[in-house]
Short mmCIF file of C-alpha atoms and ligand atoms in Angstrom, two decimals:
data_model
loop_
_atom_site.label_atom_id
_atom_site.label_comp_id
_atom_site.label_asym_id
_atom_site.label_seq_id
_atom_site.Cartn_x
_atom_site.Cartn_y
_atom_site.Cartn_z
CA UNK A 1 87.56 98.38 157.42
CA UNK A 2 85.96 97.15 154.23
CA UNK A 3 85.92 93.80 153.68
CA UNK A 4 88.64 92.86 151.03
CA UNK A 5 86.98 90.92 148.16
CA UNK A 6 88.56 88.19 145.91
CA UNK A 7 91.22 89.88 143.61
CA UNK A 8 92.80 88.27 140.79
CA UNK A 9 96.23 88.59 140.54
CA UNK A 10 97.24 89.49 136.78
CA UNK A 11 100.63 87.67 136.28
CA UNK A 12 102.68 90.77 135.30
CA UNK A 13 105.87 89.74 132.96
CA UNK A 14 107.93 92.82 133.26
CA UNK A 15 108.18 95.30 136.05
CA UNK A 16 105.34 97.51 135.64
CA UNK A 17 103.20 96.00 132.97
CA UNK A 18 101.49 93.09 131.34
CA UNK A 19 101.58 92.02 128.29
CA UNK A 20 98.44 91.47 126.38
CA UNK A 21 97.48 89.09 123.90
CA UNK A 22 94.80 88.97 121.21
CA UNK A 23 93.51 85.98 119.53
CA UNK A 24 91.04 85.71 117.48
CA UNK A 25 88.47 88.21 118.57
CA UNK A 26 84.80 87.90 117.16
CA UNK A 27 81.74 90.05 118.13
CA UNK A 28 78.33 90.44 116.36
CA UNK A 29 75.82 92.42 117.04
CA UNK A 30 73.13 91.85 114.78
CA UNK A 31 74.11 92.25 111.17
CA UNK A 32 77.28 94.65 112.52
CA UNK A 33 80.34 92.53 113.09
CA UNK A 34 81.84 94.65 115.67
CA UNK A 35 85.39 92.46 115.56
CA UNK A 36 86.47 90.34 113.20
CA UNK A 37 89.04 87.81 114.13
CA UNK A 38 91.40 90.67 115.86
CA UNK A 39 94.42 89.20 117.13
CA UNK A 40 97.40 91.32 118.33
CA UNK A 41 100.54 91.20 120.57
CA UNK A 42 101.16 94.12 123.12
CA UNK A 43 104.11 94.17 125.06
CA UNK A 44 104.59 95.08 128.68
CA UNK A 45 104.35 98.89 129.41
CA UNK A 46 103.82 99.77 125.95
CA UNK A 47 101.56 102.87 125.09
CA UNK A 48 99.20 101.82 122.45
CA UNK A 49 96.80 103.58 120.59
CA UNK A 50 93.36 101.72 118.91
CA UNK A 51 93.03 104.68 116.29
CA UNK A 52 90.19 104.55 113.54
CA UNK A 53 86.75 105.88 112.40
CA UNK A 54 83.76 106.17 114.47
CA UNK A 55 82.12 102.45 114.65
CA UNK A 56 85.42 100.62 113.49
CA UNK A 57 85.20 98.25 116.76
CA UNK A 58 87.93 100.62 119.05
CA UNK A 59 85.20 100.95 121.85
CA UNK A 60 84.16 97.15 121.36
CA UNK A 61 87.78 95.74 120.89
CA UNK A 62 88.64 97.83 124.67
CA UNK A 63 85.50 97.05 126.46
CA UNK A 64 86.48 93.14 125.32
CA UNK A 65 90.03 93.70 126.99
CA UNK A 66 87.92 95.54 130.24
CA UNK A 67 85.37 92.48 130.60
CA UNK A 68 82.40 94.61 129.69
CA UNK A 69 81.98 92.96 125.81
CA UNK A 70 81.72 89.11 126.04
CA UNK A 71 83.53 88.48 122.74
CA UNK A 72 81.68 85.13 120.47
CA UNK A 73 85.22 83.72 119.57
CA UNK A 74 88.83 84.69 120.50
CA UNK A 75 90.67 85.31 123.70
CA UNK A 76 92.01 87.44 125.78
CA UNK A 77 95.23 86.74 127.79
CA UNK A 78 97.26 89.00 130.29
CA UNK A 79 100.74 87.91 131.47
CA UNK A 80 99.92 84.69 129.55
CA UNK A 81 96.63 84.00 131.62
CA UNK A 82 93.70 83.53 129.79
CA UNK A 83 91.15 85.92 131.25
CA UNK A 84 88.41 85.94 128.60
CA UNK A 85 86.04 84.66 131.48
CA UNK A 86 87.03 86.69 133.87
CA UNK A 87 84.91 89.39 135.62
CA UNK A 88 85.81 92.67 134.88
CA UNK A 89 86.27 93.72 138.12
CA UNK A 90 88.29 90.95 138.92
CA UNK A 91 91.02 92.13 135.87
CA UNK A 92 92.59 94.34 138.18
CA UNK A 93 92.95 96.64 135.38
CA UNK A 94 92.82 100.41 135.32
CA UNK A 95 90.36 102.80 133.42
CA UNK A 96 89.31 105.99 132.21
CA UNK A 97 86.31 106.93 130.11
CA UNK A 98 85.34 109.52 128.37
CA UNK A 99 82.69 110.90 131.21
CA UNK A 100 83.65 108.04 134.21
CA UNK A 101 81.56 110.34 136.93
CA UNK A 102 83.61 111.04 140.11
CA UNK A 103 81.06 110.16 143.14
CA UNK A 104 79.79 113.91 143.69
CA UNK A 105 79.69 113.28 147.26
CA UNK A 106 82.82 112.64 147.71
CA UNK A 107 85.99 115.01 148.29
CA UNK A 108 88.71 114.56 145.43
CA UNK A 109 90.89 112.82 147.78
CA UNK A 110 88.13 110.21 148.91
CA UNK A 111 87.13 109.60 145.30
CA UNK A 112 90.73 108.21 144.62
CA UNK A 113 91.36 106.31 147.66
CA UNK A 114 87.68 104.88 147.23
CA UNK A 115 89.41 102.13 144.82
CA UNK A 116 92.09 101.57 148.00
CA UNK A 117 89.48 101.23 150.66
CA UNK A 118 87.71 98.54 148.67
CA UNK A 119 90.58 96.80 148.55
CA UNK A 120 91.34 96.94 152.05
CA UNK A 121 95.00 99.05 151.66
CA UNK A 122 95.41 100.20 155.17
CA UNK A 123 94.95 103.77 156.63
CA UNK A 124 98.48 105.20 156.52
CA UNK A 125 99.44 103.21 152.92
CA UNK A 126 96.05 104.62 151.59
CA UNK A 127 96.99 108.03 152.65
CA UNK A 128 100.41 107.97 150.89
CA UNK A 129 99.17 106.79 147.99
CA UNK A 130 96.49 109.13 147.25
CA UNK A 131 99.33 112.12 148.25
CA UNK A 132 101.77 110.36 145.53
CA UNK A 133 98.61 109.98 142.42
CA UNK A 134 97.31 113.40 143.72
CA UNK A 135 100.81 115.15 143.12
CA UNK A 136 101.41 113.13 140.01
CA UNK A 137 98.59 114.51 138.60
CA UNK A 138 99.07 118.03 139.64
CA UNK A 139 96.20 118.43 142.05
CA UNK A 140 97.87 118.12 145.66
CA UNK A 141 96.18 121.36 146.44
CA UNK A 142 92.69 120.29 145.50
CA UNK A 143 92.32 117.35 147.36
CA UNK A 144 89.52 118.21 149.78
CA UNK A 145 87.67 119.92 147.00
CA UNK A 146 84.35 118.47 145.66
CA UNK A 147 83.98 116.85 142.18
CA UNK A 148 81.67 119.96 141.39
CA UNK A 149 83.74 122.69 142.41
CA UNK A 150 86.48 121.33 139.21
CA UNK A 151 86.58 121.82 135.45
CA UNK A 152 86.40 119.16 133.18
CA UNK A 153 90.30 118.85 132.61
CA UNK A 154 90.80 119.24 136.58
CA UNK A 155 87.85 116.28 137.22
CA UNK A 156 89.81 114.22 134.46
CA UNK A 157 92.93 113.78 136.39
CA UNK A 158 90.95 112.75 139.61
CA UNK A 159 89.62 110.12 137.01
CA UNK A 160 93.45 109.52 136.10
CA UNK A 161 94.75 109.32 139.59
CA UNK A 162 91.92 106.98 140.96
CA UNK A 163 92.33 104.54 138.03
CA UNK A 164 96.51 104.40 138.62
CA UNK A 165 96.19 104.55 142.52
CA UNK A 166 95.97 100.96 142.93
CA UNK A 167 98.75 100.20 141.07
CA UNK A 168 97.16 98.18 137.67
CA UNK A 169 99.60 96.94 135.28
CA UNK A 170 96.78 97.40 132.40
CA UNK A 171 95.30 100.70 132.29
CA UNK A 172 92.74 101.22 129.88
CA UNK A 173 91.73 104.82 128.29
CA UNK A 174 88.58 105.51 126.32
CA UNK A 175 88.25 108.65 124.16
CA UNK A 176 89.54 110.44 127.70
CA UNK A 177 90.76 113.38 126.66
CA UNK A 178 87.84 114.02 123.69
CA UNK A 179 85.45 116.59 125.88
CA UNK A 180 88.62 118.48 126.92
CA UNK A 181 89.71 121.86 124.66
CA UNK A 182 92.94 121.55 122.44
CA UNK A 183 95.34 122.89 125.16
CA UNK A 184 94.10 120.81 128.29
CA UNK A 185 94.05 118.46 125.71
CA UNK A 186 97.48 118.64 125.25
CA UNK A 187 98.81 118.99 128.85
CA UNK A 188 97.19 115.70 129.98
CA UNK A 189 98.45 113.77 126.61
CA UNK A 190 101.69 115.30 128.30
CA UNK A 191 100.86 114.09 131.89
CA UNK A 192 99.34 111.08 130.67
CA UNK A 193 102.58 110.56 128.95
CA UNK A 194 104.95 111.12 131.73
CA UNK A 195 103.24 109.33 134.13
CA UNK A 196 102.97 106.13 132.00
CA UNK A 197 106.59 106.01 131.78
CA UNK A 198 107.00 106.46 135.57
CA UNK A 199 104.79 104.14 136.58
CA UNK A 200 105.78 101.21 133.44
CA UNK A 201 102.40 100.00 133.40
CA UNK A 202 100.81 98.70 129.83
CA UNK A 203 98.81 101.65 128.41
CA UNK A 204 95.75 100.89 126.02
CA UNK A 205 94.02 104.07 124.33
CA UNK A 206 90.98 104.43 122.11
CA UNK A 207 91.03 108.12 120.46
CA UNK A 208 89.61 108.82 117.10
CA UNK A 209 92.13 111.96 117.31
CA UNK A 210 95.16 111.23 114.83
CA UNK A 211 97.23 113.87 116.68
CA UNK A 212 96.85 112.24 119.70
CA UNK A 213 98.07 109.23 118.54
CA UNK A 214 101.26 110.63 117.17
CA UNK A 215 101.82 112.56 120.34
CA UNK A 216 101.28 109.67 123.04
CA UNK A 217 102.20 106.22 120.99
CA UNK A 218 104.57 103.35 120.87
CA UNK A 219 102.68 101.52 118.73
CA UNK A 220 99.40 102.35 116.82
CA UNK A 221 97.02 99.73 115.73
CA UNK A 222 94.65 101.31 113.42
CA UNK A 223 90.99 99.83 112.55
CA UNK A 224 88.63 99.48 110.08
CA UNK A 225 85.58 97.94 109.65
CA UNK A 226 86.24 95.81 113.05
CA UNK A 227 89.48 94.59 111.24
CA UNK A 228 93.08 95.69 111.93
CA UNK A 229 94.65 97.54 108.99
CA UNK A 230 97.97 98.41 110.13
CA UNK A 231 99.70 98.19 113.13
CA UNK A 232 103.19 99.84 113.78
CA UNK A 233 105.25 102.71 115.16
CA UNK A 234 103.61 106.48 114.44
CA UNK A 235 106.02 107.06 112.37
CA UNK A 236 105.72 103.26 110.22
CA UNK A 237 102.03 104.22 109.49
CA UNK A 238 103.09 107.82 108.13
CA UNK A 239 105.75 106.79 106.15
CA UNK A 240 104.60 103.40 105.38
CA UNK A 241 100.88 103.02 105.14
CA UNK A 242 99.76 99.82 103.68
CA UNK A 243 96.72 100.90 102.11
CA UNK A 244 95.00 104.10 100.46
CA UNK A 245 93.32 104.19 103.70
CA UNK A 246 95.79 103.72 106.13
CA UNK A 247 97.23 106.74 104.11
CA UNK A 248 94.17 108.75 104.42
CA UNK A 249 93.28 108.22 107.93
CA UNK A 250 96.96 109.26 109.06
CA UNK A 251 98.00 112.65 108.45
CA UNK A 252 96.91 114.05 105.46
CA UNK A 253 97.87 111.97 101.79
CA UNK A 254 97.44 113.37 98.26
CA UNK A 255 96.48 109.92 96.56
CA UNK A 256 97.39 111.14 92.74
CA UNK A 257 95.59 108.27 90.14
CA UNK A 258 98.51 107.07 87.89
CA UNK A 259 98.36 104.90 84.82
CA UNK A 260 101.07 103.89 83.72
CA UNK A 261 104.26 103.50 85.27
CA UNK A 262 107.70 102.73 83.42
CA UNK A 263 110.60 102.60 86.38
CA UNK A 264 110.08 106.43 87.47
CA UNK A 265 108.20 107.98 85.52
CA UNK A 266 104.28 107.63 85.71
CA UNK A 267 101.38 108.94 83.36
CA UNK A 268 98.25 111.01 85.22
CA UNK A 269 95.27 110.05 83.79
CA UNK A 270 92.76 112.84 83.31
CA UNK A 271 95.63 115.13 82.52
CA UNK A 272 97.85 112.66 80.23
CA UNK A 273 100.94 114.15 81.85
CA UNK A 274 103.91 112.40 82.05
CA UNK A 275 105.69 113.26 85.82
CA UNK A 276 108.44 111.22 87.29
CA UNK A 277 108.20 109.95 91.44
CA UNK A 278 110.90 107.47 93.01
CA UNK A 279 107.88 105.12 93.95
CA UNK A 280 107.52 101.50 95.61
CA UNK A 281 104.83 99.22 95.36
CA UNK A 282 102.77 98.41 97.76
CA UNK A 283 99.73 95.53 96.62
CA UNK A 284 96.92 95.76 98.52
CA UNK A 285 94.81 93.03 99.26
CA UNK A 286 91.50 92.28 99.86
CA UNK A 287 90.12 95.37 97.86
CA UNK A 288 89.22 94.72 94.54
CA UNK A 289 89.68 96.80 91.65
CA UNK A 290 91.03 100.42 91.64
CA UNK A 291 93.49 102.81 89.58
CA UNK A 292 96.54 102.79 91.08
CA UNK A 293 97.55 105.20 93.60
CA UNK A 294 100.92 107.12 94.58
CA UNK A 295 100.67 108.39 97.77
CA UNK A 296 102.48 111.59 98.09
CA UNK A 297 101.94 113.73 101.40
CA UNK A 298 101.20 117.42 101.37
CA UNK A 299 105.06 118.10 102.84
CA UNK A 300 106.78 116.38 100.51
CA UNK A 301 105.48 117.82 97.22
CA UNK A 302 108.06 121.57 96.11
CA UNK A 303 106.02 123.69 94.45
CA UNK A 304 107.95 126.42 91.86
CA UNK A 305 106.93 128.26 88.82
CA UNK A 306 109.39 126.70 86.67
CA UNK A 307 110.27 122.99 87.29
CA UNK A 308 111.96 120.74 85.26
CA UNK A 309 110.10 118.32 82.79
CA UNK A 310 109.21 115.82 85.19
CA UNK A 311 107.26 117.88 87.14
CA UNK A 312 103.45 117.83 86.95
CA UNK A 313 102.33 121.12 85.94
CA UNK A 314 98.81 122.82 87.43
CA UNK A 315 97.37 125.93 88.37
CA UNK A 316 96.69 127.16 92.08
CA UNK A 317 93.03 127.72 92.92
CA UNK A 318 94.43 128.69 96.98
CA UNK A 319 96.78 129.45 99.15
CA UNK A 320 96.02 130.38 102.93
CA UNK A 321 98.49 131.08 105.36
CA UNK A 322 98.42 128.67 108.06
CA UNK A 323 101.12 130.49 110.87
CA UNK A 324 103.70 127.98 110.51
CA UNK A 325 103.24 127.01 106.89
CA UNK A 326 101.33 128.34 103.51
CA UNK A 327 98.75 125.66 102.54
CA UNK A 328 98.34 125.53 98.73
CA UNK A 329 95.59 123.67 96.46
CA UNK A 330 96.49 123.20 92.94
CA UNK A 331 94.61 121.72 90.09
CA UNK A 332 96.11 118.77 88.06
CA UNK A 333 93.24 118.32 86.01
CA UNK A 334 90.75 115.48 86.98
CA UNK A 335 92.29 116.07 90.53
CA UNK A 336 93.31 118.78 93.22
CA UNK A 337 96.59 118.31 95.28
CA UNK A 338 97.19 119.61 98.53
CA UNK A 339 100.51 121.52 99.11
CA UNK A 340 102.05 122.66 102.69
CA UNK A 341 105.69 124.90 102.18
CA UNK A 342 106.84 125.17 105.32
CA UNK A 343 109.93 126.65 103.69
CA UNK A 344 108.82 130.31 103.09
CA UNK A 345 107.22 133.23 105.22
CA UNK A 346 105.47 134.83 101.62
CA UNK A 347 103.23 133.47 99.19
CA UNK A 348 105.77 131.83 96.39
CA UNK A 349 102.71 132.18 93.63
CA UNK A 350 100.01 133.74 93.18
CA UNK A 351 96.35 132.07 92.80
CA UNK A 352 95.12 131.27 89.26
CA UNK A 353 98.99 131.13 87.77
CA UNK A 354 100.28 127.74 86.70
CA UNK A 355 102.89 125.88 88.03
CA UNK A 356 105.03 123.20 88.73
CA UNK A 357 104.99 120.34 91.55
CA UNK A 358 107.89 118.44 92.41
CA UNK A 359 107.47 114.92 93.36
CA UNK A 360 109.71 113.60 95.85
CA UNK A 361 112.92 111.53 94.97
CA UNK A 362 112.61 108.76 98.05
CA UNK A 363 110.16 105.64 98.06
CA UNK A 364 106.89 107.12 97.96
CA UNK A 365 104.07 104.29 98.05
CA UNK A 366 102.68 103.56 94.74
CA UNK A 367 99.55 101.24 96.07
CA UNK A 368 98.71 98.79 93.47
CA UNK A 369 95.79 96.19 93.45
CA UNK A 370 97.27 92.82 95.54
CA UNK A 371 95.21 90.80 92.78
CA UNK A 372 96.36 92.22 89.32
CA UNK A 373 93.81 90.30 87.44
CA UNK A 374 91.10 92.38 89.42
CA UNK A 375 92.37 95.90 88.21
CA UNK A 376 91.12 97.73 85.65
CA UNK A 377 94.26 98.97 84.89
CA UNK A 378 97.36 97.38 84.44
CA UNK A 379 100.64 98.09 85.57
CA UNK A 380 104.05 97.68 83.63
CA UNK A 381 107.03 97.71 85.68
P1 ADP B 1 84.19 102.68 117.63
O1 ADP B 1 84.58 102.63 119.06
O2 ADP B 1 85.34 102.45 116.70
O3 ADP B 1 83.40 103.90 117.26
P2 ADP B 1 82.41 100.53 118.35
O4 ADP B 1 83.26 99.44 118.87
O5 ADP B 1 81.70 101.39 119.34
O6 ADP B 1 83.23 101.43 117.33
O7 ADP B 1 81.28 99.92 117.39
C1 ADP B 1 81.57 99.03 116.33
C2 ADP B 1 80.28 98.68 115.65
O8 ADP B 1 79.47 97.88 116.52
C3 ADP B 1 79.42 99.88 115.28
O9 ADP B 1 78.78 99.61 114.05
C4 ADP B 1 78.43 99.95 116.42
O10 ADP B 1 77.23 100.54 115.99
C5 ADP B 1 78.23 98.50 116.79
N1 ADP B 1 77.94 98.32 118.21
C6 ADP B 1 78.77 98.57 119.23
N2 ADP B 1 78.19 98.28 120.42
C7 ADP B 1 76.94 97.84 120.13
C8 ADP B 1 75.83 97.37 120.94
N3 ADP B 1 75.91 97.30 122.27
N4 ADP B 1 74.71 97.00 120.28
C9 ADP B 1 74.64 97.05 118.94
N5 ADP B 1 75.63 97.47 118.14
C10 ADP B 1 76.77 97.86 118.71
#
């Protein structure tokens, strides 16, 4: 039997999971600051998503949680423990990469029960174990396969089941799915899913795939910069961004330039039209100077050939047919809006004719500059 090295014992506060905690975080490397101050909360046996461009610190901010990044300020604490010291292989947490190579010569089943044997789980408890992950994954008839005889989606759930077979109450996922095609894609979100509810354990995922983190989040924390922007349900950072960029990065956001804004109604710029929008404000801070901005997604904006006068009027330079919706583009002016109708099978106008764009009548976000002073524009409320 292997010899069983020192494990540390991650305090877990709920059954299932650990709660992790954030403080502080600082990395440089160079002149890049990979993380700046990043502090966040994550409950036990939430699913959580690190969403945000390429080089926004996801990778750096996960590898910090893993062991692998030796952060310059900050901590990291699981269950309460402070483990920013800690080895990572003493973290006793779970993870999958992007390409985490199975050993090739090793069968499926001895590549998962590899992470048992080092820890000394005997014989029969091994064997059970790597039955359970193996059918939890979908693979119980592959098991005494080799790693080269499997596709990519089939090796990823090996990867899956031997990071969960030992039971970690963190399990860590980078970019995992990314090299898979849409629809094994979308089965292992599902699996992924399924499983992380069975088992209760705290799940932390770096995609750069907005879709995915709709589909497989409690709780998104979206970066930028090596900053957090926003952190909150799917469905807070779609209907509540806090910044044009938040709004940008999730889902798709027309961000129409207004100047002037007198309870609802609101004056376009390059076109001087006058268009009414039940609006909020939201300041932004931190940004500088910029035209205000109502954010207004694709969905929510009715498009007709004869609207009423607080409608902005433009003419449609496209409309494709996109199976479950007709995607339209229509020019305002100094500015093209995106449309989507789910609401009709046919073309409602025809490209080249001008019409009329209904602004929603809830709260859409108006985003203002946090520092008034700093605009070049002011707004009148
Ligand atoms: P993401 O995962 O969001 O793409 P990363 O965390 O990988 O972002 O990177 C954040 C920034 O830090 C990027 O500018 C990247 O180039 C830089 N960076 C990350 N790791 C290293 C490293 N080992 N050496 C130098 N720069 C790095």
């Amino acid at each position: 039997m292997a010899s069983r090295p020192e494990v540390a014992a991650v305090a877990a506060t709920a059954e299932g999971g650990t709660a992790i905690s954030l403080r502080g975080l600082a990395k440089r490397y160079g002149r890049t600051q990979a993380l700046d101050d990043v502090s966040l909360e994550i409950e036990p046996g939430q699913f959580v998503t690190l969403l945000g461009p390429s080089g926004s610190g996801k990778t750096t901010l996960l590898q910090a949680i893993a062991g692998f990044v030796d952060p310059d300020a900050g901590s990291v604490l699981a269950g309460g423990m402070d483990i920013t010291t800690l080895p990572a292989h003493r973290r006793e947490i779970g993870l999958v990469f992007q390409h985490y190579a199975l050993f090739p010569h090793l069968t499926v089943e001895q590549n998962i029960a590899y992470s048992l044997r080092v820890r000394g789980t005997a014989k029969q408890h091994r064997h059970e174990l790597v039955q359970r992950f193996l059918d939890m994954v979908e693979m119980s008839d592959l098991g005494s396969r080799m790693p080269d005889e499997l596709s990519g989606g089939q090796r990823q759930r090996v990867a899956l089941a031997r990071a969960l077979v030992f039971e970690p109450k963190v399990v860590l996922l980078d970019e995992a799915l990314s090299a898979l095609d849409r629809k094994l894609r979308q089965s292992l979100q599902f699996t992924i899913k399924r499983i992380q509810r069975d088992i209760g354990a705290t799940f932390i995922h770096v995609t750069h795939d907005q879709d995915e983190a709709l589909a497989m989040s409690d709780v998104i924390v979206l970066m930028r910069a090596g900053s957090i922007e926003q952190v909150g349900t799917p469905a807070d950072l779609y209907d509540h961004p806090v910044s044009p960029f938040a709004a940008a990065f999730m889902g798709e956001a027309n961000l129409v330039e207004v100047t002037r804004v007198e309870g609802d109604a609101l004056e376009h710029p390059g076109s001087r039209q006058r268009f009414g929008a039940s609006h909020r404000l939201v300041p932004v801070p931190d940004v500088g100077a910029f035209e205000p901005l109502l954010c207004v997604r694709p969905e929510a904006i009715r498009l007709t050939a004869d609207g009423g006068r607080d409608c902005l009027t433009g003419v449609l330079t496209a409309g494709v047919f996109m199976g479950d919706h007709w995607r339209y583009n229509v020019d305002i002016g100094t500015q093209s809006l995106v449309i989507k109708d789910f609401s009709s099978r046919t073309a409602q106008v025809e490209v080249g004719q001008q019409v009329q764009l209904e602004l929603p009548r809830y709260d859409v976000p108006l985003f203002v500059p946090a520092d008034p002073n700093r605009a070049r524009v002011g707004v009148s409320t």
